[in-house]
XYZ file of C-alpha atoms in Angstrom:
763
model
C -53.704 18.967 41.134
C -55.899 16.125 42.631
C -55.575 15.532 46.374
C -54.659 12.144 47.028
C -56.201 12.193 50.601
C -59.443 13.039 49.234
C -59.894 9.057 49.323
C -63.384 9.185 50.430
C -64.775 11.504 47.877
C -63.045 10.010 45.060
C -65.370 9.668 41.813
C -64.834 6.059 40.479
C -65.164 7.531 37.053
C -62.216 10.025 37.288
C -60.213 7.803 35.054
C -62.337 8.813 31.966
C -61.336 12.676 32.391
C -58.049 11.855 30.777
C -58.430 12.672 27.004
C -56.732 9.205 25.893
C -59.472 7.698 27.731
C -62.468 9.624 26.545
C -61.238 9.431 22.868
C -62.016 5.766 23.046
C -65.931 6.429 22.921
C -65.786 9.984 22.058
C -65.172 12.112 18.403
C -63.841 15.665 18.364
C -66.020 18.337 16.623
C -64.636 19.497 13.581
C -65.435 23.176 14.074
C -64.610 23.399 17.589
C -61.472 21.828 19.333
C -62.805 21.614 22.672
C -66.143 20.082 21.806
C -66.516 16.318 21.932
C -69.462 14.057 21.075
C -69.622 10.957 23.351
C -71.633 7.667 23.104
C -72.797 5.993 26.155
C -74.641 2.783 26.877
C -77.028 3.265 29.958
C -78.906 0.445 31.892
C -82.421 0.496 33.080
C -83.484 2.922 30.540
C -86.869 1.275 29.551
C -89.129 3.955 28.227
C -89.605 7.633 27.242
C -89.882 8.772 30.881
C -86.540 7.286 31.544
C -84.984 8.832 28.646
C -86.386 12.352 29.448
C -85.148 11.946 32.969
C -81.481 11.140 31.899
C -81.536 13.971 29.378
C -82.814 16.434 32.039
C -80.188 15.384 34.447
C -76.987 15.375 31.925
C -78.204 18.712 30.727
C -77.921 20.465 34.213
C -74.170 19.766 34.126
C -72.395 23.013 33.183
C -70.857 22.516 29.855
C -73.011 20.250 28.326
C -74.131 21.502 24.980
C -76.500 18.665 23.757
C -78.143 15.382 25.059
C -79.992 12.674 23.032
C -81.203 9.448 24.938
C -82.880 6.494 23.095
C -84.786 4.166 25.277
C -85.037 1.725 22.333
C -81.344 1.408 21.995
C -80.235 2.381 25.454
C -77.733 4.754 24.150
C -76.934 8.151 25.104
C -75.177 10.989 22.870
C -73.733 13.728 25.065
C -72.110 16.900 23.230
C -70.022 18.500 25.784
C -67.235 21.260 26.123
C -63.979 19.988 27.584
C -63.047 23.229 29.078
C -66.295 23.304 31.350
C -66.869 19.804 32.022
C -65.721 16.189 32.113
C -67.174 12.677 31.401
C -67.084 11.614 35.136
C -69.273 14.271 36.268
C -72.323 13.070 34.282
C -71.200 9.282 34.575
C -71.698 9.884 38.421
C -74.910 11.596 38.103
C -76.463 8.783 36.011
C -75.355 6.383 38.477
C -76.747 8.417 41.361
C -80.164 8.337 39.765
C -80.281 4.792 39.085
C -79.177 4.553 35.699
C -75.659 2.643 35.602
C -73.621 3.706 32.369
C -70.938 2.340 30.501
C -68.686 3.886 27.731
C -70.150 2.534 24.426
C -66.679 0.755 23.386
C -66.692 -1.248 26.800
C -70.351 -1.967 26.380
C -69.748 -3.406 22.870
C -67.398 -5.849 24.041
C -69.545 -7.241 26.482
C -72.710 -6.921 24.209
C -71.452 -8.984 21.110
C -71.256 -11.804 23.335
C -74.579 -11.084 25.254
C -76.582 -10.373 21.908
C -75.438 -13.861 20.620
C -76.752 -15.651 23.746
C -80.001 -13.839 23.768
C -80.501 -14.306 20.012
C -79.787 -18.104 20.654
C -82.444 -17.981 23.520
C -85.148 -16.122 21.297
C -84.742 -18.542 18.412
C -85.135 -21.596 21.121
C -88.342 -19.963 22.330
C -89.728 -19.244 19.027
C -89.061 -22.890 17.922
C -90.574 -24.434 21.351
C -93.636 -22.030 20.905
C -94.234 -23.198 17.284
C -93.470 -26.676 18.055
C -96.248 -26.814 20.897
C -98.949 -25.308 18.561
C -97.847 -27.688 15.795
C -97.902 -30.619 18.144
C -101.328 -29.216 19.216
C -102.644 -29.629 15.382
C -100.751 -33.150 14.819
C -102.080 -34.670 18.052
C -105.749 -35.465 16.744
C -104.271 -37.301 13.762
C -102.117 -39.485 16.183
C -105.134 -41.049 17.585
C -108.114 -40.709 15.120
C -108.913 -43.135 12.354
C -109.120 -42.018 8.767
C -112.943 -41.500 8.666
C -113.013 -39.666 12.194
C -111.961 -36.146 10.794
C -113.472 -34.267 7.713
C -110.925 -33.946 4.938
C -111.110 -30.108 4.701
C -110.346 -30.231 8.543
C -107.258 -32.162 7.989
C -106.121 -29.910 5.436
C -106.876 -27.036 7.660
C -104.420 -28.512 10.148
C -101.697 -28.936 7.687
C -102.099 -25.360 6.634
C -101.997 -24.120 9.837
C -98.989 -26.187 10.949
C -97.139 -25.016 7.531
C -97.671 -21.399 8.784
C -96.457 -22.048 12.177
C -93.288 -23.956 10.852
C -92.434 -20.848 8.613
C -90.713 -19.009 11.846
C -88.998 -22.011 12.613
C -87.530 -22.241 9.162
C -86.906 -18.393 8.833
C -85.622 -17.669 12.088
C -84.984 -20.534 14.403
C -83.067 -22.677 12.080
C -81.010 -19.886 10.138
C -77.922 -20.789 12.169
C -77.659 -24.113 10.775
C -78.862 -23.349 7.326
C -76.422 -20.452 6.903
C -73.663 -22.201 8.262
C -74.172 -25.333 5.983
C -74.409 -22.852 2.886
C -71.078 -21.291 3.813
C -69.618 -24.937 4.267
C -70.944 -26.018 0.574
C -69.657 -22.707 -0.885
C -66.195 -23.492 0.428
C -66.442 -27.092 -0.575
C -66.303 -28.497 2.796
C -68.401 -30.803 4.632
C -69.264 -29.295 7.843
C -71.373 -30.740 10.773
C -74.227 -28.396 9.925
C -74.740 -29.855 6.426
C -76.309 -32.921 7.274
C -78.416 -31.300 10.041
C -79.683 -28.765 7.413
C -80.082 -31.433 4.693
C -82.516 -33.278 7.091
C -84.407 -29.984 7.858
C -84.812 -28.695 4.308
C -86.195 -32.247 3.268
C -88.480 -32.617 5.876
C -90.058 -29.275 5.194
C -89.981 -29.642 1.362
C -91.706 -33.224 1.569
C -94.225 -31.631 4.227
C -94.916 -28.657 2.010
C -95.519 -30.903 -1.125
C -97.822 -32.904 0.834
C -99.619 -29.793 2.046
C -100.198 -28.174 -0.976
C -99.758 -30.952 -3.846
C -101.071 -34.256 -2.343
C -101.351 -37.324 -3.931
C -97.683 -37.481 -5.638
C -95.054 -40.192 -4.893
C -94.204 -38.148 -1.714
C -97.426 -39.135 -0.134
C -99.762 -37.082 1.797
C -98.010 -37.374 5.364
C -96.507 -34.211 7.051
C -93.612 -33.964 9.366
C -93.881 -30.641 10.674
C -94.303 -31.749 14.296
C -90.821 -33.791 13.816
C -89.189 -30.835 12.190
C -90.092 -28.158 14.871
C -89.380 -30.506 17.604
C -85.887 -31.255 16.033
C -85.132 -27.757 15.827
C -85.997 -27.027 19.131
C -83.963 -29.950 20.822
C -81.010 -28.784 18.468
C -81.191 -25.248 19.779
C -81.433 -26.310 23.500
C -77.938 -27.955 23.119
C -76.565 -24.947 21.070
C -77.998 -22.467 23.752
C -76.291 -24.496 26.647
C -72.929 -24.642 24.581
C -73.191 -20.911 24.107
C -73.923 -20.189 27.637
C -71.118 -22.263 29.023
C -68.587 -20.680 26.514
C -69.793 -17.459 27.742
C -69.274 -18.066 31.104
C -65.556 -19.043 30.550
C -65.134 -16.189 28.319
C -66.760 -13.562 30.800
C -64.069 -14.890 33.491
C -61.397 -13.910 31.223
C -63.111 -10.724 30.451
C -63.468 -9.669 34.060
C -59.843 -10.082 34.333
C -58.790 -7.995 31.483
C -61.049 -5.185 32.810
C -59.929 -5.199 36.147
C -57.046 -2.654 35.827
C -57.963 1.259 36.501
C -58.372 3.691 33.719
C -56.309 6.243 35.674
C -53.822 6.622 38.613
C -52.325 9.128 40.602
C -48.686 9.804 40.103
C -45.969 11.944 41.969
C -44.429 14.400 39.588
C -40.989 16.266 39.513
C -42.490 18.796 41.795
C -43.741 16.496 44.461
C -47.360 17.043 43.459
C -50.096 14.202 42.774
C -51.378 14.396 39.377
C -53.854 12.101 37.720
C -52.399 10.212 34.461
C -53.810 7.616 32.262
C -52.938 4.176 33.469
C -51.346 3.430 29.960
C -48.763 6.369 30.585
C -47.121 4.577 33.774
C -43.493 4.208 33.499
C -41.072 1.987 35.705
C -39.856 4.000 38.578
C -43.038 6.105 38.908
C -44.599 6.727 42.367
C -48.293 6.249 42.423
C -50.593 6.803 45.319
C -53.220 4.027 45.682
C -56.259 4.667 47.756
C -58.271 1.956 49.773
C -60.772 0.261 47.434
C -58.725 0.906 44.087
C -56.751 -1.722 42.230
C -53.006 -1.774 41.769
C -52.507 -0.655 38.163
C -48.934 -2.133 38.130
C -46.382 -4.372 39.886
C -44.273 -2.652 42.609
C -43.011 -1.941 46.188
C -44.850 -0.618 48.831
C -43.000 2.844 49.659
C -44.798 4.751 52.147
C -47.713 3.208 54.372
C -48.982 -0.335 54.835
C -52.119 -1.954 53.926
C -53.456 -5.430 53.000
C -54.624 -6.691 49.636
C -57.030 -8.814 47.935
C -55.051 -10.783 45.754
C -58.126 -13.547 45.479
C -58.407 -12.756 41.627
C -55.021 -13.544 40.708
C -54.238 -16.434 43.369
C -57.378 -18.041 44.362
C -56.689 -17.228 48.002
C -59.639 -15.452 49.472
C -57.265 -14.459 52.828
C -56.036 -10.641 52.584
C -52.481 -10.318 52.285
C -50.588 -7.863 54.800
C -48.300 -5.295 52.762
C -46.167 -3.391 55.038
C -43.111 -0.984 53.614
C -40.854 -2.854 51.213
C -43.674 -5.637 50.363
C -44.405 -6.433 46.558
C -47.763 -5.646 45.102
C -48.973 -7.082 42.025
C -51.303 -5.450 39.332
C -54.883 -6.611 39.508
C -54.968 -6.867 43.350
C -57.149 -4.630 45.339
C -55.895 -2.285 48.158
C -58.209 -3.037 50.918
C -57.376 -1.187 54.160
C -55.199 2.099 53.928
C -53.813 4.421 51.438
C -50.067 3.793 50.295
C -47.316 5.080 48.007
C -45.835 2.608 45.658
C -42.957 2.536 43.394
C -43.614 0.938 39.908
C -41.294 -2.170 38.981
C -43.296 -3.504 36.107
C -45.824 -2.152 33.695
C -48.160 -3.378 30.906
C -47.052 -6.604 29.330
C -44.356 -7.085 32.080
C -46.512 -7.387 34.997
C -47.985 -10.786 36.365
C -51.253 -9.700 35.886
C -50.861 -9.448 31.810
C -48.927 -12.648 31.949
C -51.614 -14.700 33.574
C -54.424 -12.822 30.990
C -52.161 -13.970 28.173
C -52.267 -17.449 29.661
C -56.067 -17.698 29.954
C -56.329 -15.980 26.269
C -54.225 -18.570 24.768
C -55.534 -21.384 26.818
C -59.123 -20.627 25.598
C -58.277 -20.854 22.024
C -56.142 -23.947 21.787
C -57.474 -27.486 21.109
C -55.945 -30.528 23.091
C -54.869 -33.611 21.333
C -58.137 -35.455 22.432
C -60.062 -32.765 20.798
C -57.901 -32.811 17.587
C -58.656 -36.593 17.624
C -62.497 -35.801 17.684
C -61.966 -33.474 14.537
C -60.168 -35.919 12.873
C -63.130 -38.626 13.522
C -65.730 -36.017 12.384
C -64.994 -35.577 8.620
C -65.133 -39.441 7.787
C -68.075 -39.565 10.036
C -69.937 -37.156 8.282
C -69.277 -38.837 4.845
C -70.379 -42.049 6.571
C -73.828 -40.400 7.500
C -74.411 -39.148 4.081
C -73.704 -42.462 2.583
C -76.005 -44.332 5.263
C -78.698 -41.816 4.306
C -78.490 -42.400 0.411
C -78.433 -46.222 1.601
C -81.764 -45.656 3.155
C -83.249 -43.964 0.112
C -82.182 -46.723 -2.214
C -83.146 -49.365 0.224
C -86.953 -48.070 0.430
C -87.399 -46.449 -2.664
C -89.004 -49.007 -4.750
C -91.221 -49.903 -1.633
C -92.228 -46.626 -0.598
C -90.604 -43.540 -1.803
C -92.001 -41.394 0.783
C -90.505 -43.739 3.627
C -87.289 -43.982 1.668
C -86.899 -39.981 1.944
C -88.128 -39.779 5.689
C -85.710 -42.750 6.505
C -82.861 -40.692 5.131
C -84.092 -37.762 6.939
C -84.081 -39.863 10.229
C -80.563 -41.133 9.469
C -79.444 -37.283 9.125
C -81.084 -36.273 12.354
C -80.026 -39.149 14.753
C -76.517 -38.964 13.487
C -76.124 -35.189 14.010
C -72.609 -35.105 15.518
C -73.482 -32.224 18.105
C -72.697 -34.551 20.905
C -69.327 -35.546 19.247
C -68.268 -32.197 18.525
C -69.176 -30.809 22.079
C -67.828 -34.000 24.023
C -64.434 -32.748 24.324
C -64.556 -28.601 24.285
C -67.424 -28.616 26.914
C -65.449 -30.545 29.496
C -62.146 -28.833 28.851
C -63.536 -25.481 28.964
C -65.376 -26.092 32.021
C -62.301 -27.365 33.786
C -60.182 -24.423 32.572
C -63.095 -21.911 33.974
C -62.606 -23.933 37.448
C -59.146 -23.635 37.769
C -58.929 -20.187 36.836
C -61.470 -19.502 39.431
C -59.293 -21.775 41.852
C -56.148 -19.992 41.427
C -54.656 -22.236 38.595
C -54.264 -20.931 35.048
C -53.797 -23.052 32.119
C -51.460 -22.189 29.315
C -52.255 -24.979 27.198
C -55.590 -26.995 27.310
C -53.650 -30.005 26.105
C -51.988 -29.947 29.686
C -55.417 -31.493 31.309
C -55.027 -34.764 29.039
C -51.106 -34.849 29.645
C -51.545 -34.302 33.410
C -54.016 -36.918 33.799
C -51.552 -39.585 32.071
C -48.469 -38.906 34.251
C -46.761 -41.667 36.129
C -43.703 -39.767 37.551
C -43.588 -36.340 39.156
C -39.959 -34.488 39.568
C -40.121 -31.756 41.841
C -37.593 -28.632 42.147
C -36.999 -27.929 45.725
C -36.368 -24.388 46.742
C -39.497 -22.389 46.168
C -41.564 -25.195 45.160
C -41.593 -27.528 48.121
C -39.826 -24.930 50.481
C -40.655 -21.221 51.051
C -38.753 -18.769 48.999
C -37.749 -16.333 51.641
C -35.353 -18.581 53.836
C -33.812 -17.696 57.232
C -30.434 -16.268 56.745
C -27.715 -15.902 59.087
C -24.242 -14.049 58.565
C -22.003 -16.472 60.299
C -18.753 -14.612 59.662
C -16.856 -11.877 57.793
C -13.262 -11.275 56.977
C -11.613 -9.128 59.624
C -10.076 -6.695 57.203
C -13.145 -5.918 55.180
C -15.824 -3.574 56.743
C -19.113 -5.594 57.791
C -21.371 -3.067 56.701
C -19.997 -2.511 53.330
C -20.361 -6.338 52.974
C -24.041 -6.019 53.669
C -24.142 -3.405 51.020
C -22.467 -5.686 48.422
C -24.872 -8.392 49.135
C -27.983 -6.109 48.828
C -26.559 -4.347 45.593
C -25.767 -7.923 43.880
C -28.730 -9.812 44.943
C -31.200 -6.800 43.977
C -31.906 -7.786 40.255
C -31.860 -11.568 40.646
C -35.241 -13.677 40.709
C -33.747 -16.597 42.375
C -35.321 -17.284 45.752
C -32.148 -17.443 47.538
C -31.183 -14.083 45.993
C -34.368 -12.722 47.104
C -33.811 -13.943 50.675
C -30.238 -12.466 50.659
C -31.396 -9.154 49.615
C -34.386 -9.182 51.995
C -31.840 -9.991 54.843
C -29.283 -7.415 54.087
C -32.056 -4.504 53.850
C -33.240 -5.826 57.269
C -29.576 -4.811 58.520
C -29.748 -1.266 57.072
C -27.791 -2.072 53.866
C -27.755 0.094 50.804
C -28.424 -1.684 47.614
C -27.010 1.595 45.659
C -23.471 0.230 44.948
C -22.407 0.759 41.250
C -21.931 -2.750 39.773
C -19.941 -3.178 36.638
C -20.269 -6.255 34.245
C -22.727 -7.923 36.609
C -23.515 -11.563 35.669
C -25.615 -14.173 36.979
C -24.583 -17.951 36.455
C -27.559 -20.492 36.744
C -26.601 -23.014 39.471
C -23.546 -20.886 40.610
C -24.302 -17.402 41.678
C -23.533 -13.732 40.957
C -20.307 -11.829 40.146
C -19.704 -8.091 39.520
C -16.697 -5.742 39.768
C -17.263 -3.272 42.444
C -15.365 -0.456 43.614
C -14.151 -0.583 47.204
C -14.070 2.249 50.014
C -10.415 2.661 49.270
C -11.248 3.243 45.691
C -9.957 -0.148 44.447
C -12.035 -2.073 41.642
C -12.424 -5.608 42.582
C -14.016 -8.586 41.197
C -16.680 -9.982 43.816
C -18.600 -13.162 43.427
C -21.688 -14.096 45.686
C -23.023 -17.724 45.399
C -21.977 -21.447 46.100
C -18.553 -22.810 47.138
C -17.568 -24.047 43.680
C -18.704 -20.691 42.260
C -16.858 -18.603 44.625
C -13.652 -20.678 44.744
C -13.799 -21.723 48.189
C -11.800 -25.028 48.384
C -12.774 -26.087 51.936
C -16.380 -25.662 52.633
C -17.816 -25.471 55.989
C -18.816 -28.579 57.697
C -22.688 -27.517 57.880
C -25.818 -29.268 56.911
C -27.362 -25.843 56.131
C -26.811 -24.415 52.835
C -23.846 -22.285 52.719
C -23.565 -18.859 50.543
C -20.171 -17.087 50.183
C -18.930 -13.597 49.283
C -15.433 -13.716 47.929
C -12.866 -11.993 45.654
C -10.420 -14.247 43.873
C -9.757 -17.070 46.418
C -10.441 -14.752 49.320
C -13.465 -15.587 51.371
C -15.000 -12.080 52.555
C -18.122 -13.596 54.290
C -20.107 -16.588 54.769
C -24.041 -17.056 55.343
C -26.121 -19.768 55.993
C -29.995 -20.313 54.656
C -32.361 -22.768 56.641
C -35.315 -23.656 54.539
C -38.984 -24.227 55.750
C -41.116 -26.825 54.186
C -44.283 -25.360 52.609
C -47.393 -26.254 54.898
C -49.159 -28.807 52.711
C -46.194 -30.246 51.004
C -45.793 -33.384 53.109
C -49.503 -34.300 52.897
C -49.589 -33.655 49.243
C -46.387 -36.059 48.714
C -47.996 -38.493 50.805
C -51.289 -38.684 48.691
C -49.221 -38.640 45.408
C -47.165 -41.518 46.582
C -50.236 -43.339 48.088
C -51.871 -43.114 44.562
C -48.875 -44.828 42.674
C -47.183 -41.760 41.410
C -43.243 -42.173 41.518
C -42.142 -38.799 43.066
C -38.456 -37.718 42.582
C -36.533 -34.468 43.713
C -33.913 -32.768 41.765
C -32.189 -29.555 43.336
C -29.139 -27.346 42.583
C -28.442 -27.302 46.230
C -25.818 -29.545 48.092
C -26.674 -33.254 48.533
C -26.905 -33.110 52.325
C -29.790 -30.649 52.622
C -31.500 -32.072 49.482
C -31.494 -35.524 51.297
C -32.509 -34.048 54.461
C -35.762 -32.268 52.907
C -36.215 -35.613 50.964
C -36.470 -37.697 54.212
C -38.897 -35.189 55.587
C -41.249 -35.593 52.832
C -40.884 -39.363 52.294
C -39.353 -38.890 48.865
C -36.783 -41.802 48.331
C -35.194 -40.799 45.116
C -33.405 -37.303 45.578
C -30.652 -35.711 43.836
C -28.442 -32.795 44.626
C -26.015 -30.370 42.968
C -28.078 -30.648 39.849
C -27.551 -27.965 37.159
C -30.019 -27.222 34.473
C -28.269 -29.447 32.050
C -28.359 -32.280 34.868
C -31.962 -31.982 35.388
C -32.868 -32.027 31.428
C -30.668 -35.218 31.001
C -32.361 -36.683 34.062
C -35.744 -36.038 32.803
C -34.973 -37.249 29.307
C -33.611 -40.504 30.674
C -36.838 -40.826 32.411
C -38.722 -40.597 29.106
C -36.619 -42.938 27.388
C -37.695 -45.610 30.026
C -41.624 -44.932 28.856
C -42.102 -42.586 31.770
C -44.651 -39.707 31.571
C -42.975 -36.907 33.607
C -44.664 -34.063 35.275
C -42.086 -31.329 36.056
C -43.034 -28.765 38.809
C -40.500 -25.761 39.472
C -40.105 -22.244 39.624
C -36.578 -21.283 39.116
C -34.645 -19.995 36.000
C -32.866 -23.089 35.886
C -36.113 -25.342 35.830
C -37.054 -23.548 32.357
C -35.249 -26.080 30.173
C -36.665 -29.245 31.950
C -40.088 -27.707 32.228
C -40.330 -27.161 28.475
C -38.902 -30.623 27.764
C -41.180 -32.884 30.152
C -44.287 -34.442 29.141
C -46.316 -31.650 31.053
C -45.317 -29.221 33.571
C -46.421 -26.766 36.368
C -44.744 -23.514 37.467
C -45.304 -22.128 40.992
C -46.788 -18.380 40.887
C -43.558 -17.054 42.398
C -41.512 -18.550 39.734
C -39.478 -16.420 37.150
C -41.800 -15.004 34.202
C -39.469 -17.200 31.699
C -40.285 -20.508 33.596
C -43.932 -19.528 33.702
C -44.127 -18.900 29.883
C -42.695 -22.418 29.504
C -44.976 -24.264 31.923
C -48.427 -25.703 30.804
C -50.051 -24.684 34.183
C -49.286 -22.003 36.561
C -50.334 -22.524 40.413
C -50.810 -18.812 41.425
C -51.199 -19.430 45.156
C -47.848 -21.187 45.581
C -49.782 -23.858 47.589
C -48.255 -27.341 46.546
C -51.312 -29.028 48.220
C -53.393 -27.911 45.158
C -51.290 -30.351 43.325
C -53.274 -33.418 44.454
C -56.576 -32.047 43.695
C -55.565 -30.758 40.339
C -54.305 -34.189 39.123
C -57.541 -35.642 40.427
C -59.438 -33.142 38.476
C -57.465 -33.474 35.290
C -58.301 -37.305 35.656
C -61.917 -36.767 36.181
C -61.998 -34.315 33.065
C -60.591 -36.976 30.808
C -63.027 -39.350 32.357
C -65.879 -37.277 31.481
C -64.538 -36.661 27.920
C -64.438 -40.398 27.343
C -67.624 -40.771 28.653
C -69.231 -38.194 26.273
C -67.284 -39.734 23.382
C -68.535 -43.105 24.373
C -72.183 -42.040 24.576
C -72.062 -40.332 21.265
C -70.701 -43.375 19.401
C -73.087 -45.767 21.307
C -76.031 -43.543 20.622
C -75.258 -43.455 16.882
C -74.650 -47.138 16.675
C -77.975 -47.953 17.964
C -79.694 -45.114 16.056
C -78.449 -45.500 12.561
C -79.570 -49.012 11.999
C -83.129 -48.153 13.436
C -83.359 -45.105 11.280
C -82.521 -47.157 7.992
C -85.097 -49.759 8.805
C -87.809 -47.016 9.041
C -88.308 -47.717 12.751
C -87.361 -44.305 14.088
C -89.328 -41.434 13.044
C -87.750 -37.894 12.559
C -89.289 -36.428 15.721
C -87.968 -39.502 17.871
C -84.486 -38.913 16.063
C -84.506 -35.162 16.962
C -85.372 -36.020 20.353
C -82.586 -38.529 20.747
C -80.156 -36.196 19.131
C -81.006 -33.322 21.590
C -80.846 -35.511 24.599
C -77.439 -36.731 23.570
C -76.015 -33.310 23.397
C -77.977 -32.297 26.575
C -76.437 -35.402 28.175
C -72.869 -34.062 27.276
C -73.185 -30.704 28.132
C -74.816 -31.554 31.752
C -71.952 -34.082 32.202
C -69.248 -31.484 31.510
C -71.221 -29.209 34.224
C -69.953 -31.760 36.808
C -66.434 -30.256 36.343
C -67.573 -26.759 37.678
C -67.221 -27.807 41.030
C -63.761 -28.411 42.327
C -62.899 -29.872 45.764
C -59.351 -28.748 46.638
C -59.409 -30.578 49.974
C -57.796 -33.681 48.376
C -58.091 -36.872 46.139
C -61.677 -37.034 44.719
C -63.539 -40.001 45.412
C -63.333 -42.662 42.898
C -60.310 -41.406 41.313
C -57.048 -43.406 41.271
């Protein structure tokens, strides 16, 4: 048994001691059931001395049968007996001597992406180095007359340049050449085809001029232009890979945040260590300071504070007393607690958010699809322009005809066009994720930038979820405490903010939510009903909700929201709820209105409190008593008028209208179904973020349009010059690379998100 109180001495690698976890990076020995061979990646291992020290350290562990460490691959093979040792012991020892280790399966997930970026960097380094050497040989020919250099010296420089160009062709340029070959085999015209055609043509022409001068191809070589073109092209590709890896890394960090193992209380009341994948709803877990919550649940024993910044974007610790909810992926900061699991795996808010990020990162927004549609005809136009250049110059100068065609292919390389949209979109998606806003559809960035009308839900969106509840009156013939038990039990399983407030209120007054409910139902916009056995043993149908739902003919004259408990037409209890406006709601609404957006409020609550809230926030158009169908009809009517509507809500009854709106945002406290329908989720529940969010979306689309405009203008200016032979291949390569770099650098402006308000220059 593991002692849960030994928090300070806990080994962070203990999660690997569970067989289901070590099986991920180990294989069982065929001859001995308890003997395993594990493969580990070790950092900081650079030489034979390092590998020797690592082998010696691990061999000292009892139960380790053999160790092999390779400094070249940074991998260690450990053969060990599961009866005598466990992976956590030698993982901890490696960390202590300065060699952090990772299971090989986890390292591979990271290394695939890292290797791609490093390979691209090496290709760039080789291309730039060779380019500099080739330029050094080409420089004298730029400034000397034909008689200033001996012919054999000129020829020697050509040979040297050819040799230096070979690594560029065989290594640096292979991503373009191989992808072009794949495209041609599939009978498709990819963006690497014209690039590769230009590279190969320049190399073949230069090779002929080097080893067989005097033909129609002339004796001019273009090694300097070729190597420079490839270098500039690789700079753009490397920056693109780096930007994409930054976004992928943010997603991977979230996905790797949950622990491998947890402490669970078994049937005997003992704490045992189990794999996190084996957690079930209802389990009681022990979470120590510094650990991460592995599931969603309630604090049962103890109190602590939690770091939810990874999930909500809010840096301030959140207090978690007994009864408070904790979410998977958040960190336990101050004290050890016991928690009861409510949601596990895919059901947790954490996994829902990870799935949102994953789906968003692979989606193409409408403006990107437009660029893809333009790309194919653009590529055909490029090839036709290159053919025209050959025909135009062939009778005059065949060599110039070929090189003009190469210049056309190079200058029109559609890298800037292909990077214009995804670079900006992914930069903003990563920025939003760090700021506590997750994108489910990248299309939402474009859609939000276009909205002219915002429709808000009230409860939980503009007001706080937990409202002030007051039990005004109860029926004289019914026990008050039993009625509180009824309220607690009936509201227990509802996700509606009012139900959660009622449940919290009942529990604060010592109610028990243990009553047996038969045929429990929740009616959207009405309330809940169930059959309950009274203390006298009589089964009665009880309703909990608004006056209409509970059959109350004469509702109390009160500006506050009324909630009733009734059976038949008999009122058993009446409660009132007073709402508190969210801290930044008024300022956010004022800014949105000031920038020309039409703000409307739709709520299922009574008209009086809805109008009262609207007056506080400065909203002129507010509608109460709106059921789900009413909200949907209202938004469709706005759309028929040509409005582009943004719906912001969090309740179950907001799901249909959120799905139907032009675009939508769900608050982090909303029900999972509503979040699944929304285009974006604001994790921190701060409505003030909406102002800067809309502003940043507008800035994103502005930058996308700038990128597309630049790519179009650059090609419009470059193609005529290339056809006329006024643009050498090296200058075309420089222009192409510069356009790609400009697009990427412009997109990097989106990595800074000012949440304080509407960004300057945005309307």
